[in-house]
Amino acid sequence: MEVNIRIAGAAGQGIQTAADLLGRAAMRGGLHVYHYSDAESRIRGGLNFSHLRIANRPLAGVSETVDVLVALSEDGLRAFGDAVDAAGMVLCKGQWSHPCALPFHLDELARQAGSSRAEGVVAVAVVAAMMGLAQRTVSELVEERFVKQTQLMAANKQAVELGFAAVRAANPDERFRFTLASAEDNRLWISGGQATALGAVAGGVSFLAAYPMSPATSVMTNLAQWAAQTGVIVEQAEDEIAAINMVAGASYAGARAMTATSGGGFALMTEGISLLGMIEAPAVIVLAQRPGPATGLPTRSAQGDLHLALHAGHGHVPRVIFAPEDIADCLHLTAIALDIAERFQTPVLILTDQLLMDSQTALPPFDVDDLPTERHFLSATQLDELADYHRFAVTADGVSPLAAPGASRHVVVASSDEHDEAGHIADSVEIATRMAQKRLDKERTIATQVQLPLTLSADPAGRQLVLSWGSAKHTVAEALSLIDNGRFAHLNLRQLWPFPAAELTALMERATGVIVVENNVTGELARLVRAETLRAADTVVTKLNGRPLTVQELVRRLRGEV
Amino acid sequence: MPVTIADYQNDVPNQWCPGCGNFPILDAVKMALVELQLAPQDVLLVSGIGQAPKLPHYLRVNAFNGLHGREAAAATAAKLVAPHMTVLVHAGDGGGYGEGGNHLLHAIRRNIDLTMIVHDNKVYGLTKGQASPTTPVGTITKINPEGVTARPLNPPALAISQSCSFVAQGSAAHKEHLSMLLAEAIRHRGFSLVNVLQPCVSWERVYTYAYLKEHAYELGGGYDPRDRWAALRLVLEPDGRLPLGVIYREERPVYELRGSTHEDVPAYVRPVQPRSIETLYERLR
């Protein structure tokens, strides 16, 4: 069973708060929850919504289905009222009408509770009651949430009472009532941004510098909130250029360093990424994509910066590019990225997007025991035994022994100019050749040693191979299952560079056709696939409007292709 | 073993022009570090691009020679991560006041314990003689055939107006004085800006060694660098002479002392503990 709840209204009406309370309440009731939000770039007004999918099985795709519409504004009712069919339910104000409107209303109950600002909590209570969640759970969540706002707390607690009472009195049918599992639940209510920040801690991050930019800001916000507990140094830089150069300086000084930004900020960082390549400084850069060009759609989502990430930085810069496929993967790949960055002394880029960063879900505590815990710097003892230390010593695999300044009697020299093995400026033919070759050797080492496993839904023999990447995974998988799983083999890529060209070529040869699905205007993965496998996809499904791909639109569009 | 000049010697071939004003600055840096008995492994020199920023290569020391203008940003982070290090920043007037102007403003705001030494020769040397942010009005360059019209930046006045906690001016023609000034700047806890007047022997014909010798003077005992208005008057109402010494200083809280819980464990050996995230779970339920 699954219930899709859409809470729509203006910015500032408490949509996020209501969605957060309802999501947590469902989690504490033992249900699965996936929440994504759709918001304009403003603090007050406009039309925003939060969409919660609540089910007794895991769900993480983006759906257009609306079973329950909570309309906090008339615009919200107008925009999504038609999406509610006869089996649905609408909760709105008394003066608005909808065939599925409940007999009681948000504004009346909120007024009775003592504050018009309690409409959101009334809605939470009504929907929770309809789903069979415990009133006590919702009351506790309201107490936790409004602990510092005494007046709002009283009104909102009353709103919970009235919402549950209204549902009892109306005695509605039980079409939204879940059979609840155990109430004991140790799961976490977590967003992609929080999972990325948690992954950074799990991966031993010790320094983050960033400049606020949607949808990446939550990484910095969460790490800053946790700084006292974790000891991570969080620096709000004066601009993204400062942020990436701070990352370079911190990394040189021995920190596991990272930053998080979106397309415009990342564009400013590109000279710094080139620097990281030249001085072989470990660094993790989270690129949370939103639609461009320029300021684009600041609060929307896209997968449109893959080629920017692939080519950012002048000259040739070895790099690794990961794209987490869901909220849990944000944690794992961020932690792994910090290790890989230090092991190979190279920038690692993590491509997420607004959809992934701002979505929330209920997840069990993470299994982190398999995450890497090794540091890759020479110890003080190892350094003491060296007669000389050369930061860029040529080695068989292109990876030089890494040392931090101050760790020993040796000095550590890094230069953005071409340099000799000791790090000093050099431009002789011999040294330039040797150092360029060293970096190429390192790139080859990375290509052989950094290979995330490819997870296919089925063997592509006799099927259409559907390729997607990053955050599109669950939406594409759900759409394919609704059409006919037997006709497809789905592969969602989490590692975009080094590119798994050989494996992919073999898979493409076995398949009856290749379909690429991605949320950008040109088909960036499709272009990469063609460049690396010399084979073009038969169909490329793209999207122009900066909204996430949805299950329903993919069903419509892919049906025509098979 | 006391630290000596020899500890700072290296054999990296120098790329500066013969007679360059950077040579006496290099000497003064070494002399100041020896005066303070700082060992090379405990000192980090951060720089960008240009002739002045090559300085860190010409002594045996930890060196981060990064991007043009981004010196202060990189140095800020290195100091936060390794607070025990003595961190000096070397920039030219192009990198420090042009490309990197924003980072300078914010380094002043933070009051992080860095010593920023700007080699101010009022010209872009390595790109062949263009105007810099401190080039005087009227100077003829290939790009300004009718003379520079933009007013030169007044770095000491800018820094004092923003409560930079240590503002000094030195001269490459006054090496001994410069080394004492640098030692004092390094000793200062907080952000120090040392503007060093420097001849460019290839492009600039006004600020020669002789000119600096004739026009610069050392601030005497009667001058109080804690008097902000006196300091501003000194740099905003020039009398044709060039003051050398500490122009302004004030005590402000030092930025990096806000503290990390791992201060005693150097960043490069800090353990990776994935299970430490479990202590954050209570915030996510």
mmCIF file of C-alpha atoms in Angstrom, chain A residues 24 28 186-190 194 198 201-204 206-207 225-226 228-231 233-239 241-242 245-246 248-250 252-256 271-272 275 279 331 365-366 368-369 371-373 375 377-378 404-417 423-425, chain B residues 10 12 15 40-45 48-49 54 56-68 70 72-82 84-85 99 102-104 106-107 109-110 255 258 260-262 266-285:
data_model
loop_
_atom_site.group_PDB
_atom_site.id
_atom_site.type_symbol
_atom_site.label_atom_id
_atom_site.label_comp_id
_atom_site.label_asym_id
_atom_site.label_seq_id
_atom_site.Cartn_x
_atom_site.Cartn_y
_atom_site.Cartn_z
ATOM 1 C CA ARG A 24 8.935 11.595 10.944
ATOM 2 C CA ARG A 28 8.074 6.378 13.900
ATOM 3 C CA ASN A 186 15.814 3.347 15.312
ATOM 4 C CA ARG A 187 15.812 4.750 11.794
ATOM 5 C CA LEU A 188 17.122 8.180 10.852
ATOM 6 C CA TRP A 189 15.138 10.917 9.110
ATOM 7 C CA ILE A 190 17.739 12.217 6.743
ATOM 8 C CA GLN A 194 22.747 15.483 5.602
ATOM 9 C CA LEU A 198 27.522 12.425 7.531
ATOM 10 C CA VAL A 201 32.474 12.702 8.854
ATOM 11 C CA ALA A 202 32.583 8.949 8.250
ATOM 12 C CA GLY A 203 35.341 9.536 5.721
ATOM 13 C CA GLY A 204 37.397 11.542 8.203
ATOM 14 C CA SER A 206 38.725 17.597 8.912
ATOM 15 C CA PHE A 207 38.204 20.764 6.852
ATOM 16 C CA GLN A 225 26.203 22.283 13.371
ATOM 17 C CA TRP A 226 28.210 19.183 14.194
ATOM 18 C CA ALA A 228 31.834 20.955 18.178
ATOM 19 C CA GLN A 229 31.217 17.219 18.283
ATOM 20 C CA THR A 230 33.363 16.223 15.327
ATOM 21 C CA GLY A 231 36.213 18.744 15.402
ATOM 22 C CA ILE A 233 36.896 22.986 10.793
ATOM 23 C CA VAL A 234 34.161 24.691 8.765
ATOM 24 C CA GLU A 235 35.033 27.928 7.031
ATOM 25 C CA GLN A 236 32.511 30.085 5.192
ATOM 26 C CA ALA A 237 34.697 31.469 2.441
ATOM 27 C CA GLU A 238 34.309 34.931 0.898
ATOM 28 C CA ASP A 239 33.691 33.350 -2.502
ATOM 29 C CA ILE A 241 37.483 30.891 -5.505
ATOM 30 C CA ALA A 242 38.586 31.319 -1.908
ATOM 31 C CA ASN A 245 42.004 27.585 -2.668
ATOM 32 C CA MET A 246 41.334 27.064 1.040
ATOM 33 C CA ALA A 248 44.024 23.278 -1.540
ATOM 34 C CA GLY A 249 45.836 24.969 1.369
ATOM 35 C CA ALA A 250 44.174 22.775 3.992
ATOM 36 C CA TYR A 252 48.538 20.579 1.575
ATOM 37 C CA ALA A 253 48.715 21.119 5.346
ATOM 38 C CA GLY A 254 47.477 17.558 5.969
ATOM 39 C CA ALA A 255 43.697 17.838 6.289
ATOM 40 C CA ARG A 256 41.098 15.719 4.580
ATOM 41 C CA GLU A 271 41.233 27.164 -11.866
ATOM 42 C CA GLY A 272 41.522 25.740 -8.366
ATOM 43 C CA LEU A 275 45.774 23.625 -9.145
ATOM 44 C CA ILE A 279 50.083 20.030 -6.856
ATOM 45 C CA LEU A 331 26.999 8.844 2.625
ATOM 46 C CA PRO A 365 21.589 3.335 10.837
ATOM 47 C CA PHE A 366 24.338 3.027 8.285
ATOM 48 C CA VAL A 368 29.968 1.777 8.012
ATOM 49 C CA ASP A 369 32.219 -1.081 9.027
ATOM 50 C CA LEU A 371 34.409 1.955 4.890
ATOM 51 C CA PRO A 372 38.145 2.623 4.513
ATOM 52 C CA THR A 373 39.910 3.976 7.592
ATOM 53 C CA ARG A 375 45.411 7.470 6.168
ATOM 54 C CA PHE A 377 50.529 10.187 4.720
ATOM 55 C CA LEU A 378 54.026 9.105 5.629
ATOM 56 C CA ALA A 404 52.552 17.079 5.426
ATOM 57 C CA PRO A 405 54.639 20.150 6.255
ATOM 58 C CA GLY A 406 55.808 20.191 9.861
ATOM 59 C CA ALA A 407 55.654 16.417 10.204
ATOM 60 C CA SER A 408 59.435 16.026 10.126
ATOM 61 C CA ARG A 409 62.721 17.831 9.544
ATOM 62 C CA HIS A 410 61.984 17.700 5.801
ATOM 63 C CA VAL A 411 60.302 20.596 4.081
ATOM 64 C CA VAL A 412 57.374 20.080 1.714
ATOM 65 C CA VAL A 413 57.278 22.185 -1.441
ATOM 66 C CA ALA A 414 54.301 22.394 -3.805
ATOM 67 C CA SER A 415 54.113 24.595 -6.869
ATOM 68 C CA SER A 416 51.415 25.413 -9.410
ATOM 69 C CA ASP A 417 54.172 25.966 -11.943
ATOM 70 C CA GLY A 423 58.411 20.767 -6.023
ATOM 71 C CA HIS A 424 60.547 23.633 -7.311
ATOM 72 C CA ILE A 425 59.701 25.531 -10.497
ATOM 73 C CA ASN B 10 69.060 26.009 -0.749
ATOM 74 C CA VAL B 12 67.451 26.362 -6.342
ATOM 75 C CA GLN B 15 65.016 33.499 -11.886
ATOM 76 C CA PRO B 40 62.502 25.727 8.494
ATOM 77 C CA GLN B 41 60.144 22.788 9.074
ATOM 78 C CA ASP B 42 57.968 24.980 11.316
ATOM 79 C CA VAL B 43 57.636 27.761 8.771
ATOM 80 C CA LEU B 44 55.349 27.825 5.732
ATOM 81 C CA LEU B 45 55.612 30.375 2.956
ATOM 82 C CA GLY B 48 50.885 32.958 -5.882
ATOM 83 C CA ILE B 49 52.211 33.871 -9.312
ATOM 84 C CA LYS B 54 58.791 32.830 -6.505
ATOM 85 C CA PRO B 56 59.479 30.708 -1.297
ATOM 86 C CA HIS B 57 61.493 28.584 -3.724
ATOM 87 C CA TYR B 58 64.715 30.413 -2.916
ATOM 88 C CA LEU B 59 65.057 29.353 0.678
ATOM 89 C CA ARG B 60 64.816 25.971 2.328
ATOM 90 C CA VAL B 61 61.330 26.087 3.830
ATOM 91 C CA ASN B 62 57.846 24.602 3.458
ATOM 92 C CA ALA B 63 56.335 26.285 0.434
ATOM 93 C CA PHE B 64 52.901 26.430 -1.127
ATOM 94 C CA ASN B 65 53.262 28.293 -4.412
ATOM 95 C CA GLY B 66 49.630 28.336 -5.550
ATOM 96 C CA LEU B 67 47.470 30.447 -7.832
ATOM 97 C CA HIS B 68 47.770 34.122 -8.641
ATOM 98 C CA ARG B 70 44.749 33.362 -3.943
ATOM 99 C CA ALA B 72 45.682 34.628 1.518
ATOM 100 C CA ALA B 73 42.886 32.086 1.035
ATOM 101 C CA ALA B 74 45.246 29.113 0.824
ATOM 102 C CA ALA B 75 47.317 30.429 3.750
ATOM 103 C CA THR B 76 44.212 30.949 5.892
ATOM 104 C CA ALA B 77 43.263 27.306 5.519
ATOM 105 C CA ALA B 78 46.793 26.020 6.089
ATOM 106 C CA LYS B 79 47.003 28.045 9.303
ATOM 107 C CA LEU B 80 43.617 26.767 10.500
ATOM 108 C CA VAL B 81 44.714 23.191 9.880
ATOM 109 C CA ALA B 82 48.257 23.593 11.260
ATOM 110 C CA HIS B 84 51.532 25.687 15.189
ATOM 111 C CA MET B 85 53.078 26.729 11.858
ATOM 112 C CA GLU B 99 43.582 39.616 -8.325
ATOM 113 C CA ASN B 102 38.870 40.298 -1.937
ATOM 114 C CA HIS B 103 40.872 37.689 -0.041
ATOM 115 C CA LEU B 104 42.954 40.413 1.594
ATOM 116 C CA HIS B 106 38.549 38.957 4.424
ATOM 117 C CA ALA B 107 41.906 37.976 5.895
ATOM 118 C CA ARG B 109 38.296 40.704 8.870
ATOM 119 C CA ARG B 110 39.189 37.284 10.220
ATOM 120 C CA TYR B 255 40.830 33.822 14.427
ATOM 121 C CA ARG B 258 38.205 29.563 18.084
ATOM 122 C CA SER B 260 38.919 22.535 16.958
ATOM 123 C CA THR B 261 38.490 19.600 19.311
ATOM 124 C CA HIS B 262 41.502 17.907 17.724
ATOM 125 C CA PRO B 266 48.059 16.909 13.672
ATOM 126 C CA ALA B 267 45.608 16.800 10.762
ATOM 127 C CA TYR B 268 47.698 14.401 8.693
ATOM 128 C CA VAL B 269 47.472 11.643 11.321
ATOM 129 C CA ARG B 270 43.949 12.295 12.554
ATOM 130 C CA PRO B 271 42.222 8.900 12.531
ATOM 131 C CA VAL B 272 39.295 8.117 10.249
ATOM 132 C CA GLN B 273 36.524 6.756 12.452
ATOM 133 C CA PRO B 274 33.400 5.938 10.468
ATOM 134 C CA ARG B 275 31.519 4.861 13.583
ATOM 135 C CA SER B 276 31.932 8.333 15.037
ATOM 136 C CA ILE B 277 28.852 9.289 13.007
ATOM 137 C CA GLU B 278 26.766 7.318 15.479
ATOM 138 C CA THR B 279 27.128 10.186 17.948
ATOM 139 C CA LEU B 280 25.264 12.384 15.416
ATOM 140 C CA TYR B 281 22.289 10.064 14.984
ATOM 141 C CA GLU B 282 20.327 11.618 17.841
ATOM 142 C CA ARG B 283 20.066 14.775 15.724
ATOM 143 C CA LEU B 284 18.432 12.813 12.906
ATOM 144 C CA ARG B 285 15.459 11.102 14.532
#
